[in-house]
Coordinates of C-alpha atoms and ligand atoms in Angstrom, one line a residue:
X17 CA 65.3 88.0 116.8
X18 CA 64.8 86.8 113.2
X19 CA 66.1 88.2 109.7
X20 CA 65.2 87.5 106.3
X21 CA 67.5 87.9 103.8
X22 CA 65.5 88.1 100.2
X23 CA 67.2 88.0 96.9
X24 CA 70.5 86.9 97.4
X25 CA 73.1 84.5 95.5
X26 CA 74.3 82.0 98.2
X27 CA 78.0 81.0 97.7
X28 CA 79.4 77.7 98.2
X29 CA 82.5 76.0 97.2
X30 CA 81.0 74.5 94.3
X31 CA 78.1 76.2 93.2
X32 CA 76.4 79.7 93.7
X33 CA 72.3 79.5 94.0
X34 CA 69.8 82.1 94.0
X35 CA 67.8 81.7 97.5
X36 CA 65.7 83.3 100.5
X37 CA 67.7 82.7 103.6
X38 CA 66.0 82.8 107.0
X39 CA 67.6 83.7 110.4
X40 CA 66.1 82.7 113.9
X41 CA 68.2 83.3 116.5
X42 CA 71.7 82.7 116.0
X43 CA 71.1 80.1 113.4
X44 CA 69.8 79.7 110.0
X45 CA 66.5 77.8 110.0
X46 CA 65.5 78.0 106.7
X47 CA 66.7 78.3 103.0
X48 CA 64.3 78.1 99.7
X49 CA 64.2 79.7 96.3
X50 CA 61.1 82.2 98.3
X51 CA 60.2 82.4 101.4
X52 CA 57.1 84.0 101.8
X53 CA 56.4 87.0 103.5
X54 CA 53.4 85.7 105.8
X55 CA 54.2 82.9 107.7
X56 CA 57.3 85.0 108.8
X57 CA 58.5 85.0 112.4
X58 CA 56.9 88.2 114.3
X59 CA 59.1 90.9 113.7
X60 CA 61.0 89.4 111.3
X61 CA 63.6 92.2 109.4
X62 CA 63.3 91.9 105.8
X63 CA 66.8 92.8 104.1
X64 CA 66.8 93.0 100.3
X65 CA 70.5 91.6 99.6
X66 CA 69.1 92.5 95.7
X67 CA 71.3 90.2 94.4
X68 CA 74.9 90.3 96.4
X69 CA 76.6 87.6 97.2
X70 CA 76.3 85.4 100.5
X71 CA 79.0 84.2 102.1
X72 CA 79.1 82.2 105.1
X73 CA 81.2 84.7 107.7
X74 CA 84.6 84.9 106.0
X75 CA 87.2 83.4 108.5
X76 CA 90.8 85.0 109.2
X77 CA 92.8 82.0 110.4
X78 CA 95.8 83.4 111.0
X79 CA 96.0 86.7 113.4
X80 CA 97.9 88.1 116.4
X81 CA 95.8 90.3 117.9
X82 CA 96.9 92.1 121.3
X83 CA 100.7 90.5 121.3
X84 CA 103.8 92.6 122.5
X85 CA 105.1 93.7 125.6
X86 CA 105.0 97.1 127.1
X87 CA 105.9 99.6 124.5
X88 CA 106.1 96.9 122.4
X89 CA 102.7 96.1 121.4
X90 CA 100.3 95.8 118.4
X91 CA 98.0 98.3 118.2
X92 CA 95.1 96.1 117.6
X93 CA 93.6 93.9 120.1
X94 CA 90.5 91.9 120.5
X95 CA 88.4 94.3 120.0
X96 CA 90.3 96.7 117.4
X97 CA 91.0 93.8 115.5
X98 CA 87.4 92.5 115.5
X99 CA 86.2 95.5 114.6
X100 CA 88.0 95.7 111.5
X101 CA 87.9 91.8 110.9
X102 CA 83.8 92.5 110.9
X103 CA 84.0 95.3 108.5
X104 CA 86.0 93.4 106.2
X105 CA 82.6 90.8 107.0
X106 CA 85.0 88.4 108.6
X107 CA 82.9 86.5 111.4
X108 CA 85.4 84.4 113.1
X109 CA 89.3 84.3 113.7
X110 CA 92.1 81.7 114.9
X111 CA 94.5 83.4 116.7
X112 CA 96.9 81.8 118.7
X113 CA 97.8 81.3 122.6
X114 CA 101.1 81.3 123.3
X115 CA 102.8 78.3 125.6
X116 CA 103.6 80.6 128.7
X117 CA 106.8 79.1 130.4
X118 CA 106.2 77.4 133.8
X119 CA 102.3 76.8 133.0
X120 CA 100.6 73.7 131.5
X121 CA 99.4 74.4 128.0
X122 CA 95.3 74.9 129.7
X123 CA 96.6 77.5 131.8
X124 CA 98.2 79.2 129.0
X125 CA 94.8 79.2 127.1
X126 CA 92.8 80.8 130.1
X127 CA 95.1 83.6 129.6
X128 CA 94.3 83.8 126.2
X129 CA 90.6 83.6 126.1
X130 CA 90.5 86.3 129.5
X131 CA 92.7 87.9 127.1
X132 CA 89.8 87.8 124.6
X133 CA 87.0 89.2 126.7
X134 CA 86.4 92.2 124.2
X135 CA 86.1 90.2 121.3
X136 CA 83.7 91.1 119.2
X137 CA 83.5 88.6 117.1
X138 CA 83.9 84.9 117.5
X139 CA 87.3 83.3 117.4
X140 CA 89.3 80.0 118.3
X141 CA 92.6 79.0 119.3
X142 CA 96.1 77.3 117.9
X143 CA 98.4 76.7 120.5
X144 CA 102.0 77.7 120.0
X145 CA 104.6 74.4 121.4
X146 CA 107.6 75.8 121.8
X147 CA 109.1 73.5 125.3
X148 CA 108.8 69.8 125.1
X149 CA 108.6 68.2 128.5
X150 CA 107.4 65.1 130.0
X151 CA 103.7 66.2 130.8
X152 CA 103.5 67.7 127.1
X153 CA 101.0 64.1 126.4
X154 CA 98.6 65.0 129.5
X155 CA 98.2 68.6 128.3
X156 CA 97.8 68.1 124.6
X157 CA 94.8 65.2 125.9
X158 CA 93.2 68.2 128.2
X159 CA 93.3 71.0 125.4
X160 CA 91.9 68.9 122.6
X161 CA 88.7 68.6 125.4
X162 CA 89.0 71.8 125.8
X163 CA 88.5 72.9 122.2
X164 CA 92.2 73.6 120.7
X165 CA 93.3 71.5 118.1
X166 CA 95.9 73.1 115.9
X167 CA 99.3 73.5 117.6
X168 CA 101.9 75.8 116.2
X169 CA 105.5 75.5 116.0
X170 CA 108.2 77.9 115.0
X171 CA 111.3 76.9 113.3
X172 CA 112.9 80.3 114.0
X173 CA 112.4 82.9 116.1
X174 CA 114.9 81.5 118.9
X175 CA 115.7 85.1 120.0
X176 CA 112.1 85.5 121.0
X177 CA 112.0 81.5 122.5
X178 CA 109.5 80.8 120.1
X179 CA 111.4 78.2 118.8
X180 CA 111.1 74.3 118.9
X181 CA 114.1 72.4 118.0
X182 CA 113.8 69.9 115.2
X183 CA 115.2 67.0 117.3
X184 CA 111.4 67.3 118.8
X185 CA 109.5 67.6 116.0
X186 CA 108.8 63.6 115.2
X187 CA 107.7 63.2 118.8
X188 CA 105.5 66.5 119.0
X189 CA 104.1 64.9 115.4
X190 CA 103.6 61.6 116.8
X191 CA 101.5 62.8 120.0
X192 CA 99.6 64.6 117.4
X193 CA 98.8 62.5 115.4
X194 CA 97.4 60.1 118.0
X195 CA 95.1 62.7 118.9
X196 CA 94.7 64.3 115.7
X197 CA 95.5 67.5 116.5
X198 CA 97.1 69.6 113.6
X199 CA 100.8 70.7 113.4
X200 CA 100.8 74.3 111.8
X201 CA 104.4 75.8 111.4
X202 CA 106.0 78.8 110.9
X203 CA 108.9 77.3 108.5
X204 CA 112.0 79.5 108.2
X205 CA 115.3 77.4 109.1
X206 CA 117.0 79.3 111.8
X207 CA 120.1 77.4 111.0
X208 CA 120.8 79.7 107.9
X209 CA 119.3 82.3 108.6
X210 CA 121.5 83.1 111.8
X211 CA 124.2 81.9 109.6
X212 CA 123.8 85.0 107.3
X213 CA 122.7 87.2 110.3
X214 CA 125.9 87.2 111.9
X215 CA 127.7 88.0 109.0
X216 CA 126.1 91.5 109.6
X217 CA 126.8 93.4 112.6
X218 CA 123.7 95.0 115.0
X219 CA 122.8 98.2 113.5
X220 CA 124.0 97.8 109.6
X221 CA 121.2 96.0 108.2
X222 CA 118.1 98.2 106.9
X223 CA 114.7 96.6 105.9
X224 CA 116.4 96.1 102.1
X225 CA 118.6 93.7 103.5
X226 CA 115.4 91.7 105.1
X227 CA 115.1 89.4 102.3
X228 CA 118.9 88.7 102.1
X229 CA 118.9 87.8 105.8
X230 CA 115.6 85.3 105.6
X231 CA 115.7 84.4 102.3
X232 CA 113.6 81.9 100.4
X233 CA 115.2 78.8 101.0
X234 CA 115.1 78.9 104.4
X235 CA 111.5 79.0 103.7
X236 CA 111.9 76.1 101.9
X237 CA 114.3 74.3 103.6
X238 CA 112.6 74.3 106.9
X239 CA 109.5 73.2 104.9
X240 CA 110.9 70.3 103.2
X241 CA 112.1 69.5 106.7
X242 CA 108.8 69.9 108.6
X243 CA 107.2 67.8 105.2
X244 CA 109.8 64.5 105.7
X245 CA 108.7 64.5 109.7
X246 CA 105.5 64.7 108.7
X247 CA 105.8 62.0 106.3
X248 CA 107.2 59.4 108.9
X249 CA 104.6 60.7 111.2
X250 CA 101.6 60.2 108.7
X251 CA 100.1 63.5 109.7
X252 CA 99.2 66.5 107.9
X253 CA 101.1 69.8 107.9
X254 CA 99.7 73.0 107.2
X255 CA 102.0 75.5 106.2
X256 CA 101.4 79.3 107.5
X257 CA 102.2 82.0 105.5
X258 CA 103.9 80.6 102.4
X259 CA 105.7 83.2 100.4
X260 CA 107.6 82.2 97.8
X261 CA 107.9 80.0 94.4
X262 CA 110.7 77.7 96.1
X263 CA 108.7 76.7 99.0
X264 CA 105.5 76.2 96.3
X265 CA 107.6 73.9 94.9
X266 CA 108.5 71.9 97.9
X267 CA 105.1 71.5 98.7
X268 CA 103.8 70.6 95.3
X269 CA 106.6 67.7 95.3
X270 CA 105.9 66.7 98.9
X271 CA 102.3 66.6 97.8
X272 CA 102.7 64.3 94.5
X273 CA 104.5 62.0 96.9
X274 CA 101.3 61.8 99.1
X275 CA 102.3 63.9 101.8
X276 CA 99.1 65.7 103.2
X277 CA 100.4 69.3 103.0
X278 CA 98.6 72.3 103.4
X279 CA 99.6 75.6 102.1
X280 CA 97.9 78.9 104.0
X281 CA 98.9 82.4 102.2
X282 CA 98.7 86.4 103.1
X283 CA 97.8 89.1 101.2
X284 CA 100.8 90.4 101.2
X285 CA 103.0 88.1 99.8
X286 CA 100.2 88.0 96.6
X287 CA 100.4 91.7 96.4
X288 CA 103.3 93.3 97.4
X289 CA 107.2 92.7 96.4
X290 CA 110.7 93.7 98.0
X291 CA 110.8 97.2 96.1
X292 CA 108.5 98.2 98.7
X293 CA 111.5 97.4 101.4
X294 CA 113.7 100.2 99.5
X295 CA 110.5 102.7 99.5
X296 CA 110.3 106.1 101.7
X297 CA 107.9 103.7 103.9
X298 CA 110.1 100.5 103.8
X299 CA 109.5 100.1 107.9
X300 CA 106.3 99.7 107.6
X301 CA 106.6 96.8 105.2
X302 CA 108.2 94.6 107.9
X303 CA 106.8 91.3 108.2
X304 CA 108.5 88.0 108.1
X305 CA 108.7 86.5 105.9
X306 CA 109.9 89.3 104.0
X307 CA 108.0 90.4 100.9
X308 CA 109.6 88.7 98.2
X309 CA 110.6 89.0 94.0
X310 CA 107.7 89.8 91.9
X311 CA 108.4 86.4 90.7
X312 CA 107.2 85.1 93.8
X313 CA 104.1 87.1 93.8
X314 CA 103.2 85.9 90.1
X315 CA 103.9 82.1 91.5
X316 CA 102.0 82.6 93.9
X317 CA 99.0 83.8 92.6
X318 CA 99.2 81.2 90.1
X319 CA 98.8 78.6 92.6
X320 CA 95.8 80.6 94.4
X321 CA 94.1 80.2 90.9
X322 CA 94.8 76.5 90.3
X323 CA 93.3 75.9 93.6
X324 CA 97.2 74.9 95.3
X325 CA 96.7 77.3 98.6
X326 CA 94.3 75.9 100.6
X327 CA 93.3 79.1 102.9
X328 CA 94.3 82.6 102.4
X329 CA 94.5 84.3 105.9
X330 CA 95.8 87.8 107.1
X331 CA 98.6 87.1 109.8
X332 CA 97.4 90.5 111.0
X333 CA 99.9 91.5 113.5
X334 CA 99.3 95.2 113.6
X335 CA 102.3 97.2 115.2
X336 CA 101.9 101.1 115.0
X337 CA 103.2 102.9 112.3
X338 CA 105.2 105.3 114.7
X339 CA 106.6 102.7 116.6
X340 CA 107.9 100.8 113.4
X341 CA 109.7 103.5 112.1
X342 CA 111.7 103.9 115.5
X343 CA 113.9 101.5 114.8
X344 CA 116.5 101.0 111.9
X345 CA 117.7 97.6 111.5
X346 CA 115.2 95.0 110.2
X347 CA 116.2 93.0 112.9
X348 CA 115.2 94.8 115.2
X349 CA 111.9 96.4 113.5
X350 CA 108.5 95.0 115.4
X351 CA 107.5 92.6 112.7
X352 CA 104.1 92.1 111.2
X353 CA 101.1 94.2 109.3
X354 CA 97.4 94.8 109.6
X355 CA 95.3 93.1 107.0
X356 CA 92.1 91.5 108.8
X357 CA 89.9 94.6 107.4
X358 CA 91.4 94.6 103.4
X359 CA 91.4 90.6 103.3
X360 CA 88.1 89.7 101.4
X361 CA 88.6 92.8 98.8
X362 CA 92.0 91.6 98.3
X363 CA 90.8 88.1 97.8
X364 CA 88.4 88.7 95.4
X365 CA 91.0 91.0 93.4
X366 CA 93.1 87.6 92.7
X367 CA 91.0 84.6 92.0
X368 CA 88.9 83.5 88.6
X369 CA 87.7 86.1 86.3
X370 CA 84.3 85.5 86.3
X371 CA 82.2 87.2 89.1
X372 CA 80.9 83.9 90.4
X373 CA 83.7 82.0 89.8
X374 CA 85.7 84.3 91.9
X375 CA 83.0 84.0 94.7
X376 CA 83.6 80.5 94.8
X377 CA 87.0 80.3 95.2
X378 CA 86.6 82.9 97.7
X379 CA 84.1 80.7 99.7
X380 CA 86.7 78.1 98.9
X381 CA 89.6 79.9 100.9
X382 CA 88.5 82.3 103.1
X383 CA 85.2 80.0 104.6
X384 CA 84.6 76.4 104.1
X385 CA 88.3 75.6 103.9
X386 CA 89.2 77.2 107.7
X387 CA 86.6 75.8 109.0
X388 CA 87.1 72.4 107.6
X389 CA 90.5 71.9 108.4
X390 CA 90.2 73.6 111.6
X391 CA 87.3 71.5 112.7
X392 CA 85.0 74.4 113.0
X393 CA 82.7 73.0 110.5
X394 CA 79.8 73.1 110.1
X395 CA 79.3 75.2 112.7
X396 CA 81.2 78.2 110.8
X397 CA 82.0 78.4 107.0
X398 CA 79.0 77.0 105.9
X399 CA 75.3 77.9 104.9
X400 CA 73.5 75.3 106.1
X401 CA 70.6 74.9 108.1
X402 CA 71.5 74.9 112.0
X403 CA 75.0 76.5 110.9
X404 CA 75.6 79.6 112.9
X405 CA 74.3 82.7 111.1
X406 CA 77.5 84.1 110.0
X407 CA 77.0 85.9 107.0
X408 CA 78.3 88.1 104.9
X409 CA 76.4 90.4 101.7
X410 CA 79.4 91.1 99.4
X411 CA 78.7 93.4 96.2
X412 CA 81.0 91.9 93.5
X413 CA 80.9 95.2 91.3
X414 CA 81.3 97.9 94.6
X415 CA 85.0 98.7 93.5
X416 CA 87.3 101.0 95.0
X417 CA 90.9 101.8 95.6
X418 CA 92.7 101.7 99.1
X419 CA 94.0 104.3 100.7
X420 CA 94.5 106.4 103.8
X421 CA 90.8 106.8 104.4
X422 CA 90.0 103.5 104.3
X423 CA 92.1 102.7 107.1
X424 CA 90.2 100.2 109.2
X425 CA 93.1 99.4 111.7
X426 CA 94.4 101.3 114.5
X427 CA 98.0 100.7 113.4
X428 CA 97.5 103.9 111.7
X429 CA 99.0 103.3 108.0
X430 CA 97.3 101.3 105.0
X431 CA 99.9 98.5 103.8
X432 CA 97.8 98.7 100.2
X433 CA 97.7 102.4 99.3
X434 CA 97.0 102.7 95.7
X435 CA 95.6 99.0 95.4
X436 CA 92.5 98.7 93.3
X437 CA 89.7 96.3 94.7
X438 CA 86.4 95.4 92.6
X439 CA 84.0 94.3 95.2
X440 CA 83.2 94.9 98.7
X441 CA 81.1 93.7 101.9
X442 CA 78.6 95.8 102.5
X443 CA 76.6 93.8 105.6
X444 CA 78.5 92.0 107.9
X445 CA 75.7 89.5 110.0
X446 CA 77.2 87.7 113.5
X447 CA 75.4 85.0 114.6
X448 CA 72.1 86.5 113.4
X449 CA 73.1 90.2 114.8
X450 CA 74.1 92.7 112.2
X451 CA 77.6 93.9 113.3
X452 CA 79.0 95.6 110.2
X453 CA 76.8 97.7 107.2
X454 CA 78.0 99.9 104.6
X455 CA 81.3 100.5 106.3
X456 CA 79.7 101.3 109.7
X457 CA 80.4 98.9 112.9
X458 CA 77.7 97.9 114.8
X459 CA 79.0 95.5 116.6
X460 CA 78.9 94.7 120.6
X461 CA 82.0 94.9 122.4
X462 CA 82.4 91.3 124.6
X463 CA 79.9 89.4 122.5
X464 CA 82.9 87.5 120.5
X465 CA 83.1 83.9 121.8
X466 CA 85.7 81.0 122.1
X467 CA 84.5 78.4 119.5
X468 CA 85.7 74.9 120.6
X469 CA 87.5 73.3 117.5
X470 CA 86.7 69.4 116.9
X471 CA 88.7 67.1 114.9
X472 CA 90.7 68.9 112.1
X473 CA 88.9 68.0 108.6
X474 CA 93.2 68.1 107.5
X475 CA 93.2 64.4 109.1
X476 CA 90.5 63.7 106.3
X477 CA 92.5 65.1 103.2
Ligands
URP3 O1 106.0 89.3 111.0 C1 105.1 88.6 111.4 N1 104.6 87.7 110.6 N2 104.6 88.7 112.7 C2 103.7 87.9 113.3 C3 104.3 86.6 113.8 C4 104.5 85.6 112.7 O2 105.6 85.2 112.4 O3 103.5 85.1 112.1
ZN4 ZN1 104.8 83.5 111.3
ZN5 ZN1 101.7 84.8 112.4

């Protein structure tokens, strides 16, 4: 199977070129201002991109997809969540494997990635640590073979047992650092928030009291914390889902002090604020963090235009609309939002002003970056020659507006109703099989595959 791809404006992180770009198989094979029409592979498909942008496959490195028990479960799985991952011309995802109590962390992945047998498009792994033990060292040696090498911790979420104490952390750091493996944390100190929680008894807080209950400097807090192990450690930190001015700030010190830090952010903390948590549809708008002041949003997408967040992911966690709005208090409210499908519209909507610029920083964020610091690279997030053809044909001026017909997941409610977007992808190629054109998936249920990671380009920063 080959495909030519005539006409197109290649993006990188630095420079955007006008080029031919040939696909043989799953790779690319061949990129030149022309490539001639004759000494083309038999059967070669000729696709005019007519002057779109090329990305290399955008990557979502931040998604839950298929998480919950029972009732009690996102609506999006593999599959669901591929599909609208690869309409949004996202090629690849990290999503995450918990640490399943009484198994060794490899066990735990084999759940995951049978878990994944309907993917549809490729993804890899971070591996949640939330029980330190003595074997911990053995099994962080057999996943890195095995192709994981982000670990995740939580410094919340101690209702769910998600959480890792802090009086861990420089040990977990230390064994990763020895294998450079890279610590990615969910920072929200649990200290205060349960502090403010129990002020407030079960039932009496709605989803406007979310942000008083996890406010930003717990955010903060747990990220200064996180920064000064990582410090004596001398290992890198990325942060997931920053979302707010505070915890910027943190970072930027942390940062000037030579502490490798790495900031990811969502959509929705660029785009959306706490009003929406007062709103007729405030239930649907819980995710934690919470949304945040409009203050936040502005500093926030400052720092996505002066190049501060490093990767701007989806957390895509898509509980249904109708079982969100069963419960009351925010508490209690299954947390998280779909977001894999709107991501690389949204993106484009927020950095430079200049149609190529904009495409670069995009590239920047949502490709080369991932798959750098996730050791994915070259691989994914990169047009090269022998990369994997992941590509995707964006139109910079095919603008729109979001709404309920553009719904891509099967959570069944669009987070940015009313939200104006000025380009879109229009093909979405998987290793060199179309999956995604014109807002029509093509892809193949099962074909999605585990991507080993190798070392994390973060130990490189
Ligand atoms: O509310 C959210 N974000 N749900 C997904 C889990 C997490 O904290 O990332
Ligand atoms: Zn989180
Ligand atoms: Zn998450």
């Amino acid at each position: 199977m080959s495909l030519l791809l005539k006409s197109g404006r290649l993006v990188y992180p630095d420079e955007v070129k006008s080029a031919d770009l040939l696909v043989e198989g799953e790779k690319i094979t061949r990129i030149a201002g022309e490539i001639e029409r004759s000494g083309l592979p038999r059967g070669c498909e000729i696709i005019d991109a007519d002057g779109a942008f090329i990305f290399p496959g955008f990557i979502d490195a931040h998604t839950h997809y298929g998480v919950g028990e029972g009732e009690v479960r996102t609506a999006d799985g593999f599959f669901e969540g591929g599909r609208a991952a690869a309409l949004g011309g996202i090629t690849t995802v990290i999503d995450f494997a918990d640490q399943l109590p009484g198994k060794s962390l490899i066990e735990s992945m084999r759940k995951r990635t049978a878990e994944a047998d309907d993917a549809v498009i490729d993804y890899a792994l971070h591996q949640g640590i939330y029980y330190f033990h003595d074997d911990l060292p053995m099994e962080l040696d057999e996943l890195a073979e095995s192709g994981i090498r982000a670990l995740k911790i939580f410094s919340t979420y101690k209702h769910l047992g998600l959480y890792l104490d802090p009086v861990y952390w420089d040990r977990l750091f230390r064994l990763a650092g020895e294998r450079e493996l890279l610590v990615t944390i969910h920072a929200e100190d649990e200290e205060i928030i349960s502090g403010i929680s129990e002020k407030y008894e079960e039932g009496t807080a709605g989803p406007e009291m979310h942000p008083v209950l996890r406010p930003a400097r717990a955010e903060a807090a747990a990220v200064e914390r996180a920064g000064e192990a990582a410090r004596r450690n001398h290992v890198p930190l990325y942060v997931v889902h920053v979302s707010s001015s505070p915890t910027l700030g943190v970072i930027r010190r942390l940062r000037n002090e030579g502490v490798k830090m790495i900031a990811e952010t969502v959509p929705h903390y660029l785009y959306l604020s706490e009003e929406k948590l007062s709103g007729p549809d405030a239930k649907l708008f819980m995710m934690t963090p919470p949304l945040r002041t409009k203050e936040d949003v502005a500093s926030l997408r400052k720092a996505v235009q002066s190049g501060e967040i490093d990767v701007i992911a989806t957390d895509h966690c898509a509980f249904p609309a109708d079982l969100k709005v069963r419960f009351d208090d925010c508490r209690e409210i299954p947390s998280g939002i779909p977001g894999s499908g709107e991501l690389s519209r949204l993106v484009d909507g927020i950095a430079a002003a200049d149609e190529e610029g904009r495409a670069k920083e995009t590239c920047r964020m949502l490709s080369c970056n991932p798959a750098q610091i996730f050791g994915l690279y070259p691989q994914k997030g990169s047009l090269e020659i022998g990369s994997d053809a992941d590509l995707t044909l964006f139109d910079p001026e095919a603008g729109g507006v979001f709404g309920s017909s553009s719904i891509l997941s099967t959570a069944g409610y669009m987070p940015y109703q009313g939200i104006e977007y000025t380009g879109t992808p229009k093909l979405t190629i998987h290793r060199g099989r179309v999956i995604a054109r014109d807002g029509r998936f093509a892809g193949v249920k099962g074909s999605g595959r585990f991507i080993k990671s190798t070392r994390p380009g973060a130990y490189e920063l």
